[in-house]
CSV table of C-alpha atoms in Angstrom, one decimal:
chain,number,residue,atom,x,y,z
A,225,UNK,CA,-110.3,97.5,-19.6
A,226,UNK,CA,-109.3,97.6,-23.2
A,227,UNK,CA,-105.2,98.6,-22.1
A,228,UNK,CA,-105.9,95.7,-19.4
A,229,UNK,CA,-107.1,92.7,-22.4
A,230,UNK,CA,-104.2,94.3,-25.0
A,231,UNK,CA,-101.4,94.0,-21.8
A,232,UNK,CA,-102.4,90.4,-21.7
A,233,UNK,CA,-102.6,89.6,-25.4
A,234,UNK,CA,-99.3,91.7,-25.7
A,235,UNK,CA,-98.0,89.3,-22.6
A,236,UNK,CA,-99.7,86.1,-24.2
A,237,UNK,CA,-98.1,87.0,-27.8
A,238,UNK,CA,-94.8,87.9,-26.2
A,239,UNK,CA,-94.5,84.4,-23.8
A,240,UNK,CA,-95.6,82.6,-26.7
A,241,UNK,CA,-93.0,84.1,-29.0
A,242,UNK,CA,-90.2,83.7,-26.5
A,243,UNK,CA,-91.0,80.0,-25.6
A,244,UNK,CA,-90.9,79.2,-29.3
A,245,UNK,CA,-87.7,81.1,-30.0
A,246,UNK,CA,-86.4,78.9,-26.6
A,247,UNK,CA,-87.3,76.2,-28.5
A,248,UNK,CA,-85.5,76.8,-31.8
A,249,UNK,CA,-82.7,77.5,-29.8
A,250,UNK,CA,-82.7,74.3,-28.4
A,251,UNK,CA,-83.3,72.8,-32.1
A,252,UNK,CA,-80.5,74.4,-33.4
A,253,UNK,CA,-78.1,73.4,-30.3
A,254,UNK,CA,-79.3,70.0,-30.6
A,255,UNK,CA,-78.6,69.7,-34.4
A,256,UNK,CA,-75.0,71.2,-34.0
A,257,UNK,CA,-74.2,68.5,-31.6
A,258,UNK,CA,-75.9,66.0,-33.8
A,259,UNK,CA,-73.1,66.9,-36.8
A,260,UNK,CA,-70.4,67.7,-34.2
A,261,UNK,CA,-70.9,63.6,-33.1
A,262,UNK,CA,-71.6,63.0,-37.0
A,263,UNK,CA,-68.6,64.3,-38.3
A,264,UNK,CA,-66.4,62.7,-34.7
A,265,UNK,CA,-68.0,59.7,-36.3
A,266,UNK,CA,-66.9,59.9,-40.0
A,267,UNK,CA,-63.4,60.9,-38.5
A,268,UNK,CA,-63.0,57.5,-36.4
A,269,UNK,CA,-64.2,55.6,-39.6
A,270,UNK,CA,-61.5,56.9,-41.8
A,271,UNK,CA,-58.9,56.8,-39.3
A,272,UNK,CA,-60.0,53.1,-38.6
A,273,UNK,CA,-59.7,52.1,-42.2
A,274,UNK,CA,-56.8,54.1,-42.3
A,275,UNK,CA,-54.7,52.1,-39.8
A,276,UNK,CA,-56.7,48.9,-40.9
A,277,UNK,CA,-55.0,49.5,-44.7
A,278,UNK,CA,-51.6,50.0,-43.0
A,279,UNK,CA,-51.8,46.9,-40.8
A,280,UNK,CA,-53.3,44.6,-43.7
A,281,UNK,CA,-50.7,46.5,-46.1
A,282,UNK,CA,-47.4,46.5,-43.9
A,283,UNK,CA,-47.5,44.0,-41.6
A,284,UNK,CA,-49.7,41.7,-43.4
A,285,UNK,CA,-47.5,42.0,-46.4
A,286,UNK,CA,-44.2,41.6,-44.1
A,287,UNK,CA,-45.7,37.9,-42.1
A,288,UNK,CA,-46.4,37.1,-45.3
A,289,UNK,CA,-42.9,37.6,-46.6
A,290,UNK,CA,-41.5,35.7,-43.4
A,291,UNK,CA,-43.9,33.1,-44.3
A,292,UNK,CA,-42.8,33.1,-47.9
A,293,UNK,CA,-38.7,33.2,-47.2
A,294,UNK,CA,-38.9,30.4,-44.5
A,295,UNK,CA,-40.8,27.8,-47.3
A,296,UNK,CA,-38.5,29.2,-49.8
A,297,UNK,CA,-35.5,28.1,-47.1
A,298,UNK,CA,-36.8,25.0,-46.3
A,299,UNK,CA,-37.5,24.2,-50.1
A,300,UNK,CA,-33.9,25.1,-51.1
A,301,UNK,CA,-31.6,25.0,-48.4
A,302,UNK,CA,-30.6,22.2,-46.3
A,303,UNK,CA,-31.3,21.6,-42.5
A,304,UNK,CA,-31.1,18.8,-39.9
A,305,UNK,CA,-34.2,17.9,-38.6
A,306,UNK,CA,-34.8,20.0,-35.5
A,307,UNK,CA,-33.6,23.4,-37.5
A,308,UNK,CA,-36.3,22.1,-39.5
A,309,UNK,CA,-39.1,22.0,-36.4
A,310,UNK,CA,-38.1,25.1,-35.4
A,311,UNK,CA,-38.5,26.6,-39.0
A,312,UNK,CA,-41.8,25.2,-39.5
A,313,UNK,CA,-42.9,26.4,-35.4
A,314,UNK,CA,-41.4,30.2,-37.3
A,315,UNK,CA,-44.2,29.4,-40.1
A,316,UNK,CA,-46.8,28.5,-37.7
A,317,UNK,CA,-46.3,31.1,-35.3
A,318,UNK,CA,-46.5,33.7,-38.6
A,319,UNK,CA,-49.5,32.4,-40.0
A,320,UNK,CA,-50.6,32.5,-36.1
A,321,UNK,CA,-49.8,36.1,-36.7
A,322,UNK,CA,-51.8,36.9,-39.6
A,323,UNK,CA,-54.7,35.3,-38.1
A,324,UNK,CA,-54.9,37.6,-35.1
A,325,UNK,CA,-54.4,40.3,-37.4
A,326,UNK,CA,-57.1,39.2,-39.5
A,327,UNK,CA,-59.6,38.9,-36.4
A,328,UNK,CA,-58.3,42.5,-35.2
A,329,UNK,CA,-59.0,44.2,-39.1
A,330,UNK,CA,-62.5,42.4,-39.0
A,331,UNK,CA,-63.3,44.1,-35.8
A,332,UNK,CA,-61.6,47.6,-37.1
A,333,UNK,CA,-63.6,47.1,-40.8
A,334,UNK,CA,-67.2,45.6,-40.4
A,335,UNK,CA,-69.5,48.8,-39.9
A,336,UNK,CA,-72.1,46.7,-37.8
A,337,UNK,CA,-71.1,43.8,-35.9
A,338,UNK,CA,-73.7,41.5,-34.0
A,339,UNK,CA,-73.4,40.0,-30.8
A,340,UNK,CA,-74.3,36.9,-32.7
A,341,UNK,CA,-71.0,37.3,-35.0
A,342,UNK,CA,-68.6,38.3,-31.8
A,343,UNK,CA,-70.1,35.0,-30.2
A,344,UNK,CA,-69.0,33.3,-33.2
A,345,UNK,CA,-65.8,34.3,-33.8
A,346,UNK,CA,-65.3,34.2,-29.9
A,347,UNK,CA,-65.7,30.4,-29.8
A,348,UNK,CA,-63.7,30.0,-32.6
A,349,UNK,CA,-61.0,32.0,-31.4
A,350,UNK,CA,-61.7,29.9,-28.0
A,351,UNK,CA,-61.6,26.1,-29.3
A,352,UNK,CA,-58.6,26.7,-31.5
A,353,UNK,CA,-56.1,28.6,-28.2
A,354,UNK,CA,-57.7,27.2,-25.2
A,355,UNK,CA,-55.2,24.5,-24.7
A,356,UNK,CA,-57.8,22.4,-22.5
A,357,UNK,CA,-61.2,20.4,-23.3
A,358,UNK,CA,-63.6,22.5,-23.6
A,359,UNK,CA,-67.7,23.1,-24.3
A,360,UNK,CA,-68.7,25.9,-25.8
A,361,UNK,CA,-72.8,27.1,-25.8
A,362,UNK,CA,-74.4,30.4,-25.8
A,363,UNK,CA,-77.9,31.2,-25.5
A,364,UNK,CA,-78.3,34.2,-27.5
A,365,UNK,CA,-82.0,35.3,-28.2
A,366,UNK,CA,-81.6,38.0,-29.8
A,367,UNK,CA,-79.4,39.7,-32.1
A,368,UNK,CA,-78.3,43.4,-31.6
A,369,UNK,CA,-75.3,45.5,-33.2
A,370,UNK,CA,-72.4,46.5,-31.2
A,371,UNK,CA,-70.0,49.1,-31.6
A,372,UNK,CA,-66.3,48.2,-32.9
A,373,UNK,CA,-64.8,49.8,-30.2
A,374,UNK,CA,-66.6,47.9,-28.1
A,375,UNK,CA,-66.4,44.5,-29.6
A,376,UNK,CA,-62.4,45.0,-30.2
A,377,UNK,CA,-62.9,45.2,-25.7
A,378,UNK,CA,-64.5,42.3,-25.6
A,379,UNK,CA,-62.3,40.2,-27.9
A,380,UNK,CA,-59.6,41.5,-26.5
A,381,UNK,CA,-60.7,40.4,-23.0
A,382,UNK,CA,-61.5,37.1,-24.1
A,383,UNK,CA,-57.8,36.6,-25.6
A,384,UNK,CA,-56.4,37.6,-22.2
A,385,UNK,CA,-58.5,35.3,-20.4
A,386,UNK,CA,-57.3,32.6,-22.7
A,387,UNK,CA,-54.0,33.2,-22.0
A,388,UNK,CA,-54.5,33.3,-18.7
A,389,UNK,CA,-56.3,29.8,-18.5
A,390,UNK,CA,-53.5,28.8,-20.1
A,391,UNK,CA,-51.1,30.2,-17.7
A,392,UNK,CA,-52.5,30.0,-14.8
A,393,UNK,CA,-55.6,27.8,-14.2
A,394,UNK,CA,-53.7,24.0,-14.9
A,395,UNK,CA,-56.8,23.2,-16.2
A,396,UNK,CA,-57.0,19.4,-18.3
């Protein structure tokens, strides 16, 4: 009887032990995934600002230079009055320009971006290139975050649409 009761505390104390070392197994697995995804993470944020400092630096500095020369030419050179037009459609079209690439650095920079401040900028974005009337409501109730990745889609989907209203639909 006594070899019987010390087999079972033996088997008890062993199961025991074995179901808590499964479990710290399954601890330690889980918190190696949890820094894999932390550092995956950290290495999408830098490369984000990374490519968000060259657009802002390169080609913001550049449409800003085009911007710059074609005031400069207007200013000091002489042109009939359709070169004219078509220099100051140039100037619209690069300020155009650095306003999409402003909208596409605020999506690559902001850490936390709502759905209220995507619907925002979306019916901005909206009212200013749909090239019909148009009437704009949400009905938003509550606010969550998005990820960039996700709200970069989105915008992206909505510009597209746009153009294809535009395009396509004839719409007044």
């Amino acid at each position: 009887g006594i070899v019987t009761i010390i087999l079972l505390l033996f088997s008890f104390f062993f199961i025991r032990f074995k179901s808590k070392q499964k479990l710290r197994d399954e601890i330690d697995r889980i918190e190696k995934e949890n820094v894999k995804k932390r550092v995956e993470l950290e290495t999408k944020e830098k490369e984000r600002n990374r490519i968000s400092t060259e657009l802002h630096d390169n080609v913001g500095s550049s449409v800003s230079f085009i911007s710059s020369k074609i005031d400069w030419l207007i200013k000091n050179r002489s042109f009939n009055e359709s070169e004219k037009v078509e220099l100051l459609f140039l100037k619209d079209s690069s300020r155009d320009v650095m306003n999409r690439l402003r909208e596409t650095l605020w999506t690559l920079n902001d850490k936390s971006i709502s759905n209220n401040d995507l619907c925002d900028k979306l019916k901005v974005y909206l009212r200013k290139y749909i090239l019909c009337t148009l009437n704009i409501t949400d009905s938003l109730s509550t606010e969550c975050i998005l990820p960039n990745e996700d709200v970069l889609a989105i915008y992206r989907c909505a510009q597209e649409i746009a153009n294809n209203i535009n395009k396509h639909s004839e719409a007044q």
